Amino acid sequence: MEDRPLAELFEPATRERWRKAVEVALKGADFEKRLVSKTADGLRIEPLYEPAAPVAQPVRAPGPWRLAQRIDHPVPEKAAAQALTDLEGGADALVLVHRDAPAARGFGLDLSSVDTLDAALTGVMMPLIALRLDAGPAGFETAALLKQLVERRGDDPAALDLDLGLDPLGTRAATGHSVPDWETRLSETVTAFAGYRGRVALADARPYHEAGASEVQELAAVLATALAYLRALEAGGHDLERARDAISVLLVADADEFLTIAKFRAIRRLWARIEEACGLEPKPLRALAETAWRMMTRHDPFVNILRTTMASASAGLGGADSVTALPYTQALGLPDAFARRVVRNSQIVLIEESNLAKVSDPAAGAGGFEALTAELTEKAWAAFQEIEREGGIAASLASGAFAGRIAAVAQARAKAVATRKEPITGASEFPFLAEKPVAVLDVPPRPVAARADGALPSQRLAEPYEALRDASDAVLARSGKRPAVFLANLGPVAVHNARSTFAANAFAAGGIEAIGNDGFSDTAALAEAFKASGARLACLCSSDTVYQTEAAPAAEALKAAGAGTIYLAGKPAEAEALREAGIHGFLFAGCDLLALLREAAERASA
């Protein structure tokens, strides 16, 4: 080989060469449909980006993000034990959850006295950690109790790292109940905590995210809320510098790495615009993160470990100052020590072993992240301005305008979940019907207070599939077997295997167990096997070529054998003719699987 630089020996890589190679690989398939995706806000996710010039932006202070753990055991002494275990195991921040907070979900502490608060923090040296209160409608009262506790213990206020978490507008969004005279109370709390280190007000994205908001809507809501608090504090007599320093934000981190990183980078740029508009020199915003409630699943919960780890990593890489990850059993009950240890150690690995916090802004200069950050920033600013034109976040919530826009996005997402365009591992994709129960603490949840009219809904994406699975579990408990579907496989394994596997996976998402076989070439044998299965449902599985000649006779044989409902795996061109032969519905990629499963479950138990 010639002794020349590699760059001279090989043709340089260019976008044009790459595009030609892609077109060959696609074999005529549509480039846009196959390789370009879009977010809930319509932002394009390209398959390839050019390197980008890094954009200077505010970043987290040097060093790792805080590893925060929720403390939500209802018994103060046990809550304190949880806190000490977490701190001794590597956490350096705590989130104290009041039982009235929307995020408590039936658990949390009754923090109605300074003695209870003291008991819940027994042994915890507050100057050595960061502490956030998550008290919802009881926020102002809990903050006052915390001040009493600091005074009782004799801690130096300037040595504390506190987030009081006061978010009256977020409470209104989540519960439908307004917090009386919140502007005055917020201003008075800032005055009361003069000399303390930390933040008083929190613009919390969780109510909007749980209602189904897009990334742009989440950013706009948080920005509008933070601005409302800034205005309230200025009106209360605080200078803008002090008011700015009293505010933090909390964004939700989910398993989408690209959007989560870009979202956390975008909020810092957006807040810097607000600061500049106020005549302030931009300072790094205190941005907290909590992993998404709406992505958590109750079935196959171990997948939640992967989700929360990816979300935590993305928040940290995006510049979050503190990350609270939900334990993988959070949707099932009060997590035990093992679940808490897993979620704690997942972050420790990211920080200590993977060294993700060594670079202040690792996404800087990456074409994809820079493009997404810029697009999110511009679209969120426009959405924020729309809220402002409606009179601000409080007025927009009161009129229902913002809720309506969120509902439209949530409806589109629900459709994507139903059709598995947005798959949920362990729920809509690759469900595991033989999963074993996982342990949670034997602490029953309290009844959750009803939400008032105007409250934003809170729903996990997997709930519709989980309802079907729960109904199947109930049938299993009563009868010893689940609802079943007989896979009427036509032809040899090589012919039907792809669709029989697809069908078994799809029906399992609704708790319907598939009864498989090696395939049939004789309709009489097929009918006998169906009778022996005891199933009420059948699903034909084979190739389109086989369907042309054998699907109709097979359907007629199954119907004669007592099949009440017959499905076909695939989307054949001659669907109407097959319906006339007795086939009730078609199971294919992109169909409304939830609707099909609901109907199938009803027919299986009829």
Coordinates of C-alpha atoms in Angstrom, one line a residue:
M1 CA 0.0 0.0 0.0
E2 CA 1.2 3.5 -0.8
D3 CA 2.6 5.4 2.1
R4 CA 0.0 8.2 1.9
P5 CA -2.4 9.6 4.5
L6 CA -5.7 7.7 4.8
A7 CA -7.6 10.7 3.7
E8 CA -5.9 10.5 0.3
L9 CA -6.5 6.7 0.0
F10 CA -10.2 6.8 0.5
E11 CA -13.0 8.8 -1.0
P12 CA -14.1 11.4 1.5
A13 CA -17.4 10.8 3.3
T14 CA -20.1 13.3 2.2
R15 CA -23.8 13.6 2.7
E16 CA -24.3 13.0 -1.0
R17 CA -22.5 9.6 -0.8
W18 CA -24.4 8.7 2.3
R19 CA -27.7 9.5 0.7
K20 CA -26.9 7.4 -2.3
A21 CA -26.0 4.4 -0.1
V22 CA -29.2 4.9 1.9
E23 CA -31.3 4.9 -1.3
V24 CA -29.7 1.6 -2.4
A25 CA -30.5 0.1 1.0
L26 CA -34.1 1.3 1.0
K27 CA -34.8 -0.3 -2.4
G28 CA -37.3 2.3 -3.4
A29 CA -38.9 2.7 0.1
D30 CA -39.9 6.3 1.1
F31 CA -37.0 8.0 2.8
E32 CA -39.2 10.3 4.9
K33 CA -41.4 7.5 6.2
R34 CA -38.5 5.1 7.0
L35 CA -35.8 7.4 8.4
V36 CA -37.4 10.7 9.5
S37 CA -39.5 10.8 12.6
K38 CA -41.4 13.6 14.2
T39 CA -42.0 14.6 17.8
A40 CA -45.3 15.4 19.4
D41 CA -44.6 19.1 18.5
G42 CA -43.9 18.2 14.8
L43 CA -40.1 18.7 15.2
R44 CA -38.2 16.5 12.7
I45 CA -35.7 14.0 13.9
E46 CA -33.3 13.5 11.0
P47 CA -31.2 10.3 10.6
L48 CA -28.0 12.3 10.1
Y49 CA -26.8 15.7 11.2
E50 CA -23.8 17.7 10.3
P51 CA -21.5 18.8 13.2
A52 CA -22.6 22.1 14.7
A53 CA -20.8 25.0 16.1
P54 CA -21.4 24.9 19.9
V55 CA -23.8 27.5 21.2
A56 CA -22.8 29.2 24.4
Q57 CA -25.4 28.8 27.1
P58 CA -25.8 28.7 30.9
V59 CA -24.8 25.4 32.3
R60 CA -24.8 23.6 35.6
A61 CA -22.2 24.5 38.1
P62 CA -19.0 22.3 37.8
G63 CA -19.3 18.8 39.2
P64 CA -21.9 16.1 39.3
W65 CA -25.6 16.5 39.7
R66 CA -27.3 15.9 43.0
L67 CA -28.6 12.4 43.5
A68 CA -32.0 12.9 45.2
Q69 CA -34.2 10.3 46.8
R70 CA -37.9 10.5 47.6
I71 CA -38.9 10.1 51.3
D72 CA -42.5 9.1 51.3
H73 CA -43.1 6.5 53.9
P74 CA -46.1 7.6 56.0
V75 CA -44.5 6.6 59.3
P76 CA -42.0 9.4 60.3
E77 CA -39.5 7.0 62.0
K78 CA -39.5 4.7 59.0
A79 CA -39.1 7.7 56.7
A80 CA -36.1 8.8 58.7
A81 CA -34.6 5.3 58.4
Q82 CA -35.2 5.4 54.6
A83 CA -33.4 8.8 54.4
L84 CA -30.4 7.6 56.4
T85 CA -30.1 4.5 54.3
D86 CA -30.2 6.5 51.1
L87 CA -27.7 9.0 52.3
E88 CA -25.3 6.4 53.6
G89 CA -25.7 4.6 50.2
G90 CA -24.6 7.5 48.1
A91 CA -27.5 9.9 47.8
D92 CA -26.8 13.6 48.7
A93 CA -30.3 15.1 48.4
L94 CA -33.7 14.2 49.7
V95 CA -37.2 15.0 48.5
L96 CA -39.6 15.1 51.5
V97 CA -43.1 14.2 50.2
H98 CA -46.2 15.5 52.0
R99 CA -49.2 13.2 51.9
D100 CA -51.3 15.9 50.3
A101 CA -48.9 16.4 47.4
P102 CA -50.3 15.1 44.0
A103 CA -47.0 13.2 43.6
A104 CA -47.6 11.3 46.9
R105 CA -50.1 9.0 45.2
G106 CA -51.6 7.8 48.4
F107 CA -48.4 7.8 50.5
G108 CA -46.2 10.5 51.9
L109 CA -46.0 12.1 55.4
D110 CA -48.5 13.9 57.5
L111 CA -46.3 17.0 58.0
S112 CA -48.7 18.9 60.2
S113 CA -46.3 19.7 63.0
V114 CA -42.6 20.6 63.5
D115 CA -42.3 17.4 65.7
T116 CA -43.4 15.2 62.8
L117 CA -41.0 17.0 60.5
D118 CA -38.2 16.6 63.0
A119 CA -39.0 12.9 63.4
A120 CA -38.9 12.3 59.7
L121 CA -35.4 13.9 59.5
T122 CA -34.0 12.2 62.6
G123 CA -30.3 11.8 62.2
V124 CA -30.2 13.8 59.0
M125 CA -27.7 16.7 59.1
M126 CA -29.4 19.2 56.9
P127 CA -26.3 21.4 56.2
L128 CA -24.7 18.3 54.5
I129 CA -27.4 17.6 52.0
A130 CA -29.8 19.3 49.6
L131 CA -33.5 19.1 50.7
R132 CA -36.6 19.7 48.6
L133 CA -40.1 19.9 49.9
D134 CA -42.9 18.3 47.8
A135 CA -46.0 19.4 49.7
G136 CA -48.5 20.6 47.0
P137 CA -51.4 22.5 48.6
A138 CA -49.7 22.3 52.0
G139 CA -46.6 24.0 50.7
F140 CA -46.7 27.2 52.6
E141 CA -47.5 25.5 55.9
T142 CA -44.8 23.0 55.5
A143 CA -42.2 25.6 54.6
A144 CA -43.1 27.5 57.8
L145 CA -42.6 24.2 59.8
L146 CA -39.2 23.7 58.1
K147 CA -38.1 27.2 59.2
Q148 CA -39.1 26.3 62.8
L149 CA -37.1 23.1 62.6
V150 CA -34.0 24.9 61.4
E151 CA -34.3 27.3 64.3
R152 CA -34.9 24.5 66.7
R153 CA -31.8 22.6 65.6
G154 CA -29.7 25.8 65.5
D155 CA -28.5 25.2 61.9
D156 CA -26.9 28.1 60.0
P157 CA -29.5 29.1 57.4
A158 CA -26.7 30.2 55.0
A159 CA -25.3 26.7 55.1
L160 CA -28.5 25.0 54.0
D161 CA -29.3 24.0 50.4
L162 CA -33.1 24.1 50.3
D163 CA -35.9 24.0 47.7
L164 CA -39.1 24.9 49.4
G165 CA -41.0 23.7 46.3
L166 CA -43.8 26.3 46.5
D167 CA -45.8 26.0 43.4
P168 CA -49.4 27.3 43.9
L169 CA -50.0 27.5 40.1
G170 CA -48.8 23.9 39.6
T171 CA -51.1 22.9 42.5
R172 CA -54.0 24.6 40.7
A173 CA -53.2 22.7 37.5
A174 CA -52.8 19.3 39.2
T175 CA -55.8 19.5 41.7
G176 CA -58.2 22.1 40.3
H177 CA -58.0 23.9 43.7
S178 CA -56.6 27.4 43.9
V179 CA -54.2 28.4 46.7
P180 CA -55.7 31.5 48.4
D181 CA -53.7 34.7 48.3
W182 CA -50.7 32.9 46.9
E183 CA -48.9 36.0 45.6
T184 CA -48.8 37.6 49.1
R185 CA -47.9 34.4 50.8
L186 CA -45.1 33.7 48.3
S187 CA -43.6 37.2 48.8
E188 CA -43.8 36.8 52.6
T189 CA -42.1 33.4 52.5
V190 CA -39.2 34.9 50.5
T191 CA -38.9 37.6 53.1
A192 CA -39.1 35.0 55.9
F193 CA -36.3 33.0 54.3
A194 CA -33.9 35.9 53.8
G195 CA -30.4 34.7 54.6
Y196 CA -31.2 31.1 53.7
R197 CA -29.5 29.4 50.9
G198 CA -31.7 27.8 48.3
R199 CA -34.9 28.5 46.4
V200 CA -38.5 29.3 47.5
A201 CA -40.7 29.0 44.4
L202 CA -40.7 26.0 42.0
A203 CA -42.1 26.0 38.5
D204 CA -43.0 22.3 38.3
A205 CA -43.6 20.6 35.0
R206 CA -45.1 17.4 36.4
P207 CA -48.8 18.3 36.2
Y208 CA -48.5 19.2 32.5
H209 CA -46.3 16.2 31.6
E210 CA -48.7 13.8 33.4
A211 CA -51.6 15.3 31.5
G212 CA -49.8 14.4 28.2
A213 CA -48.1 17.7 27.3
S214 CA -45.5 17.8 24.6
E215 CA -41.9 19.0 25.3
V216 CA -42.8 22.4 23.9
Q217 CA -45.9 22.7 26.1
E218 CA -44.0 21.6 29.1
L219 CA -41.3 24.2 28.6
A220 CA -43.8 26.9 27.9
A221 CA -45.8 26.1 31.0
V222 CA -42.7 26.1 33.2
L223 CA -41.4 29.4 31.7
A224 CA -44.8 31.1 32.1
T225 CA -45.1 29.8 35.7
A226 CA -41.6 31.0 36.6
L227 CA -42.4 34.4 35.1
A228 CA -45.6 34.6 37.1
Y229 CA -43.6 34.0 40.3
L230 CA -41.1 36.6 39.3
R231 CA -43.8 39.2 38.7
A232 CA -45.5 38.3 42.0
L233 CA -42.3 38.8 44.0
E234 CA -41.5 42.0 42.3
A235 CA -45.0 43.3 43.1
G236 CA -44.4 42.2 46.7
G237 CA -41.5 44.6 47.0
H238 CA -38.6 42.3 46.1
D239 CA -36.0 43.5 43.7
L240 CA -35.6 41.4 40.5
E241 CA -32.2 40.1 41.5
R242 CA -33.6 38.6 44.7
A243 CA -36.8 37.5 43.0
R244 CA -34.8 35.7 40.3
D245 CA -32.7 33.9 42.9
A246 CA -35.8 32.6 44.7
I247 CA -37.0 30.6 41.7
S248 CA -36.1 27.1 40.4
V249 CA -37.8 24.8 37.9
L250 CA -38.5 21.1 37.7
L251 CA -38.6 19.4 34.3
V252 CA -39.6 15.8 33.7
A253 CA -37.0 13.4 32.3
D254 CA -38.3 10.4 30.3
A255 CA -36.7 7.6 28.3
D256 CA -36.3 9.7 25.1
E257 CA -32.7 10.6 25.3
F258 CA -32.6 13.2 22.5
L259 CA -35.6 15.2 23.6
T260 CA -34.8 15.0 27.3
I261 CA -31.3 16.3 26.8
A262 CA -32.5 19.0 24.4
K263 CA -35.3 20.0 26.8
F264 CA -33.0 20.7 29.7
R265 CA -30.6 22.6 27.6
A266 CA -33.5 24.6 26.1
I267 CA -35.0 25.7 29.5
R268 CA -31.7 27.4 30.4
R269 CA -31.7 29.4 27.1
L270 CA -35.4 30.3 27.6
W271 CA -34.9 31.6 31.1
A272 CA -31.8 33.6 30.0
R273 CA -34.1 35.4 27.6
I274 CA -36.5 36.3 30.5
E275 CA -33.5 37.5 32.5
E276 CA -32.2 39.7 29.7
A277 CA -35.7 41.1 29.1
C278 CA -35.8 42.1 32.8
G279 CA -32.4 43.8 32.5
L280 CA -30.6 41.1 34.5
E281 CA -27.3 39.5 33.7
P282 CA -28.2 35.8 33.1
K283 CA -27.2 33.3 35.8
P284 CA -27.4 29.5 35.7
L285 CA -31.0 28.5 36.4
R286 CA -31.5 25.9 39.1
A287 CA -33.1 23.1 37.1
L288 CA -34.3 20.0 38.9
A289 CA -35.3 16.7 37.3
E290 CA -37.7 13.9 38.2
T291 CA -38.2 10.8 36.0
A292 CA -41.6 10.6 34.3
W293 CA -44.5 9.1 36.1
R294 CA -46.4 8.6 32.8
M295 CA -43.7 6.2 31.4
M296 CA -43.9 3.8 34.4
T297 CA -45.5 0.4 34.0
R298 CA -47.0 -1.9 36.6
H299 CA -46.5 -5.1 34.5
D300 CA -42.9 -6.2 33.8
P301 CA -41.8 -3.4 36.1
F302 CA -38.1 -4.4 35.7
V303 CA -38.2 -2.5 32.4
N304 CA -38.7 0.6 34.5
I305 CA -35.1 0.3 35.7
L306 CA -34.0 0.8 32.1
R307 CA -36.4 3.7 31.6
T308 CA -35.4 5.6 34.7
T309 CA -31.7 5.0 34.1
M310 CA -31.9 6.4 30.6
A311 CA -34.0 9.3 31.9
S312 CA -31.6 10.1 34.7
A313 CA -28.6 9.9 32.3
S314 CA -30.4 12.2 29.9
A315 CA -31.3 14.8 32.5
G316 CA -27.7 14.7 33.9
L317 CA -26.3 15.2 30.4
G318 CA -28.7 17.9 29.7
G319 CA -27.5 19.9 32.7
A320 CA -29.9 19.1 35.6
D321 CA -28.7 20.2 39.0
S322 CA -30.5 17.4 40.8
V323 CA -32.2 14.2 39.6
T324 CA -34.9 12.3 41.4
A325 CA -35.5 8.9 39.8
L326 CA -38.7 6.9 40.7
P327 CA -38.0 3.4 41.9
Y328 CA -39.1 0.7 39.5
T329 CA -42.0 -0.5 41.6
Q330 CA -43.4 3.0 42.2
A331 CA -46.6 2.3 40.2
L332 CA -47.3 -0.8 42.2
G333 CA -47.1 0.6 45.8
L334 CA -44.6 1.9 48.2
P335 CA -41.1 0.8 47.1
D336 CA -39.1 -1.4 49.4
A337 CA -35.4 -1.1 50.3
F338 CA -34.2 -3.1 47.3
A339 CA -36.1 -1.0 44.7
R340 CA -34.7 2.2 46.4
R341 CA -31.2 0.8 46.3
V342 CA -31.5 -0.1 42.6
V343 CA -32.6 3.3 41.6
R344 CA -29.9 4.9 43.8
N345 CA -27.1 2.7 42.5
S346 CA -28.2 3.3 38.9
Q347 CA -27.4 7.0 39.2
I348 CA -24.2 6.3 41.1
V349 CA -23.0 4.2 38.2
L350 CA -23.8 7.0 35.8
I351 CA -21.9 9.6 37.9
E352 CA -19.0 7.7 39.4
E353 CA -18.3 4.9 37.0
S354 CA -19.6 6.2 33.7
N355 CA -18.3 9.7 34.4
L356 CA -21.2 11.4 32.7
A357 CA -20.8 14.5 34.8
K358 CA -17.2 15.2 33.9
V359 CA -18.2 17.5 31.0
S360 CA -20.3 20.5 31.6
D361 CA -22.3 20.4 28.4
P362 CA -21.5 17.1 26.5
A363 CA -24.2 17.8 23.8
A364 CA -22.5 21.0 22.7
G365 CA -21.5 20.9 19.1
A366 CA -23.5 17.7 18.3
G367 CA -25.6 18.5 15.3
G368 CA -28.7 16.6 16.4
F369 CA -28.7 18.0 19.9
E370 CA -28.0 21.5 18.9
A371 CA -30.7 21.4 16.2
L372 CA -33.3 20.0 18.6
T373 CA -32.3 22.4 21.4
A374 CA -32.7 25.4 19.0
E375 CA -36.0 24.2 17.7
L376 CA -37.4 23.5 21.1
T377 CA -36.3 26.9 22.3
E378 CA -38.0 28.7 19.5
K379 CA -41.2 26.7 19.5
A380 CA -41.4 26.9 23.3
W381 CA -40.9 30.6 23.3
A382 CA -43.8 31.0 20.8
A383 CA -46.0 28.7 23.0
F384 CA -45.0 30.8 26.0
Q385 CA -46.0 34.0 24.2
E386 CA -49.4 32.5 23.4
I387 CA -49.9 31.8 27.1
E388 CA -48.9 35.4 27.9
R389 CA -51.4 36.7 25.3
E390 CA -54.1 34.8 27.2
G391 CA -53.2 36.6 30.4
G392 CA -50.5 34.3 31.7
I393 CA -50.5 30.8 33.0
A394 CA -53.2 31.3 35.7
A395 CA -55.6 32.8 33.2
S396 CA -54.9 30.2 30.5
L397 CA -55.5 27.4 33.0
A398 CA -58.7 29.1 34.3
S399 CA -60.1 29.5 30.8
G400 CA -59.2 25.9 29.8
A401 CA -57.3 27.1 26.8
F402 CA -53.9 25.6 27.7
A403 CA -55.6 22.4 28.9
G404 CA -57.3 22.1 25.6
R405 CA -54.0 22.3 23.7
I406 CA -52.5 19.7 26.0
A407 CA -55.6 17.4 25.5
A408 CA -55.1 17.5 21.8
V409 CA -51.5 16.3 22.1
A410 CA -52.5 13.7 24.7
Q411 CA -55.2 12.4 22.4
A412 CA -52.7 12.0 19.5
R413 CA -50.3 10.2 21.8
A414 CA -53.1 7.9 23.1
K415 CA -53.7 6.9 19.5
A416 CA -50.0 6.3 18.9
V417 CA -50.0 4.0 22.0
A418 CA -53.1 2.2 20.9
T419 CA -51.6 1.5 17.5
R420 CA -48.2 0.8 18.9
K421 CA -46.6 3.6 16.9
E422 CA -45.4 4.5 20.4
P423 CA -44.6 1.1 21.8
I424 CA -44.4 0.3 25.6
T425 CA -42.1 -2.6 26.3
G426 CA -43.7 -5.1 28.6
A427 CA -47.1 -3.6 28.1
S428 CA -48.0 -3.3 24.4
E429 CA -44.8 -4.9 23.1
F430 CA -43.2 -8.1 24.4
P431 CA -45.5 -8.7 27.3
F432 CA -44.7 -11.5 29.7
L433 CA -47.8 -13.2 31.0
A434 CA -45.9 -15.5 33.3
E435 CA -44.2 -12.7 35.2
K436 CA -43.9 -13.2 39.0
P437 CA -45.1 -10.6 41.5
V438 CA -42.5 -8.1 42.8
A439 CA -42.3 -6.9 46.4
V440 CA -43.5 -3.6 47.7
L441 CA -43.8 -2.5 51.3
D442 CA -47.0 -3.7 53.1
V443 CA -48.3 -0.2 53.4
P444 CA -51.8 0.4 52.0
P445 CA -52.2 3.7 50.1
R446 CA -54.6 6.3 51.5
P447 CA -57.5 7.3 49.3
V448 CA -56.4 10.1 47.0
A449 CA -58.4 13.3 47.1
A450 CA -60.7 13.9 44.2
R451 CA -59.6 16.4 41.7
A452 CA -61.8 19.4 41.1
D453 CA -63.2 20.6 37.8
G454 CA -60.5 22.1 35.7
A455 CA -57.7 19.9 37.1
L456 CA -55.4 18.4 34.5
P457 CA -55.6 14.6 34.3
S458 CA -52.8 12.3 35.4
Q459 CA -52.3 9.1 33.6
R460 CA -49.6 6.6 32.8
L461 CA -49.4 5.6 29.1
A462 CA -49.6 1.9 29.9
E463 CA -52.9 2.1 31.9
P464 CA -55.2 1.0 29.1
Y465 CA -53.2 -2.1 28.5
E466 CA -52.8 -2.7 32.2
A467 CA -56.6 -2.7 32.6
L468 CA -56.9 -5.5 30.1
R469 CA -54.1 -7.4 31.8
D470 CA -55.7 -6.9 35.2
A471 CA -59.0 -8.3 33.9
S472 CA -57.1 -11.3 32.6
D473 CA -55.4 -11.8 35.9
A474 CA -58.9 -11.8 37.6
V475 CA -60.1 -14.5 35.2
L476 CA -57.0 -16.5 35.9
A477 CA -57.5 -16.3 39.6
R478 CA -61.2 -17.4 39.3
S479 CA -60.8 -20.2 36.7
G480 CA -57.2 -21.2 36.7
K481 CA -56.7 -20.2 33.1
R482 CA -56.6 -17.0 31.1
P483 CA -58.7 -16.0 28.1
A484 CA -57.2 -17.7 25.1
V485 CA -56.9 -17.5 21.4
F486 CA -56.1 -20.4 19.2
L487 CA -53.5 -19.7 16.6
A488 CA -54.8 -21.3 13.4
N489 CA -51.4 -21.6 11.7
L490 CA -51.6 -22.6 8.1
G491 CA -48.7 -24.3 6.4
P492 CA -45.3 -25.2 7.8
V493 CA -43.5 -23.2 10.5
A494 CA -41.3 -21.3 8.0
V495 CA -44.5 -19.9 6.4
H496 CA -46.6 -19.0 9.4
N497 CA -44.0 -18.3 12.1
A498 CA -43.5 -14.5 11.5
R499 CA -47.2 -13.8 11.8
S500 CA -48.0 -16.4 14.6
T501 CA -45.2 -14.8 16.7
F502 CA -46.6 -11.4 16.0
A503 CA -50.1 -12.4 16.9
A504 CA -49.1 -14.2 20.1
N505 CA -47.3 -11.0 21.2
A506 CA -50.2 -8.8 20.3
F507 CA -52.8 -10.8 22.1
A508 CA -50.6 -11.2 25.1
A509 CA -50.7 -7.4 25.5
G510 CA -54.3 -7.7 26.4
G511 CA -53.8 -10.7 28.7
I512 CA -55.0 -13.2 26.1
E513 CA -52.9 -16.3 26.0
A514 CA -52.0 -17.8 22.6
I515 CA -52.3 -21.5 22.0
G516 CA -49.7 -22.3 19.4
N517 CA -48.9 -25.3 17.1
D518 CA -46.7 -26.3 14.2
G519 CA -49.3 -25.5 11.6
F520 CA -52.0 -27.4 9.6
S521 CA -52.4 -28.3 6.0
D522 CA -55.8 -30.0 6.5
T523 CA -58.9 -28.0 7.6
A524 CA -60.4 -31.0 9.4
A525 CA -57.3 -31.4 11.6
L526 CA -57.4 -27.6 12.2
A527 CA -61.0 -27.8 13.3
E528 CA -60.3 -30.7 15.7
A529 CA -57.3 -28.9 17.2
F530 CA -59.4 -25.8 17.8
K531 CA -62.1 -27.8 19.5
A532 CA -59.6 -29.5 21.8
S533 CA -58.0 -26.1 22.7
G534 CA -61.1 -24.9 24.5
A535 CA -60.6 -21.4 23.2
R536 CA -63.4 -19.2 21.9
L537 CA -61.2 -17.1 19.7
A538 CA -59.1 -18.1 16.7
C539 CA -56.6 -16.2 14.7
L540 CA -55.4 -17.3 11.2
C541 CA -51.7 -17.0 10.7
S542 CA -49.8 -17.5 7.5
S543 CA -48.5 -15.8 4.4
D544 CA -50.5 -13.7 2.0
T545 CA -50.0 -16.3 -0.7
V546 CA -51.5 -19.0 1.5
Y547 CA -54.4 -16.8 2.5
Q548 CA -55.5 -16.4 -1.1
T549 CA -56.5 -20.1 -1.3
E550 CA -56.7 -21.4 2.2
A551 CA -57.9 -18.6 4.5
A552 CA -61.6 -18.7 3.6
P553 CA -61.9 -22.6 3.8
A554 CA -60.0 -22.5 7.1
A555 CA -62.3 -19.8 8.5
E556 CA -65.4 -21.7 7.5
A557 CA -64.0 -24.9 9.2
L558 CA -63.2 -22.9 12.4
K559 CA -66.7 -21.4 12.4
A560 CA -68.3 -24.8 12.0
A561 CA -66.1 -26.0 14.9
G562 CA -67.5 -23.4 17.2
A563 CA -65.2 -20.4 16.9
G564 CA -67.2 -17.4 17.9
T565 CA -64.7 -14.9 16.7
I566 CA -62.0 -15.3 14.0
Y567 CA -59.2 -12.9 13.4
L568 CA -56.5 -12.9 10.7
A569 CA -52.9 -11.8 11.2
G570 CA -52.2 -9.5 8.3
K571 CA -53.8 -6.9 6.0
P572 CA -54.8 -8.8 2.9
A573 CA -56.2 -7.0 -0.2
E574 CA -59.2 -9.2 -0.3
A575 CA -60.4 -8.3 3.2
E576 CA -64.1 -8.0 2.3
A577 CA -64.2 -11.5 0.8
L578 CA -62.6 -12.9 3.9
R579 CA -65.1 -11.1 6.1
E580 CA -67.9 -12.8 4.2
A581 CA -66.1 -16.1 4.9
G582 CA -66.4 -15.4 8.6
I583 CA -63.3 -13.5 9.6
H584 CA -64.2 -10.8 12.1
G585 CA -61.1 -8.6 12.2
F586 CA -57.6 -8.2 11.0
L587 CA -54.5 -7.9 13.2
F588 CA -51.6 -6.0 11.6
A589 CA -48.9 -3.5 12.4
G590 CA -50.6 -0.1 12.8
C591 CA -54.1 -1.4 13.6
D592 CA -55.9 0.0 16.7
L593 CA -54.7 -2.8 18.9
L594 CA -56.4 -1.6 22.0
A595 CA -59.8 -1.6 20.3
L596 CA -59.2 -5.1 19.0
L597 CA -58.0 -6.4 22.3
R598 CA -60.9 -4.9 24.2
E599 CA -63.3 -6.5 21.8
A600 CA -61.4 -9.8 21.9
A601 CA -61.4 -9.9 25.7
E602 CA -65.1 -9.3 25.8
R603 CA -65.8 -12.0 23.2
A604 CA -63.4 -14.5 24.9
S605 CA -65.4 -14.3 28.1
A606 CA -68.9 -14.0 26.6

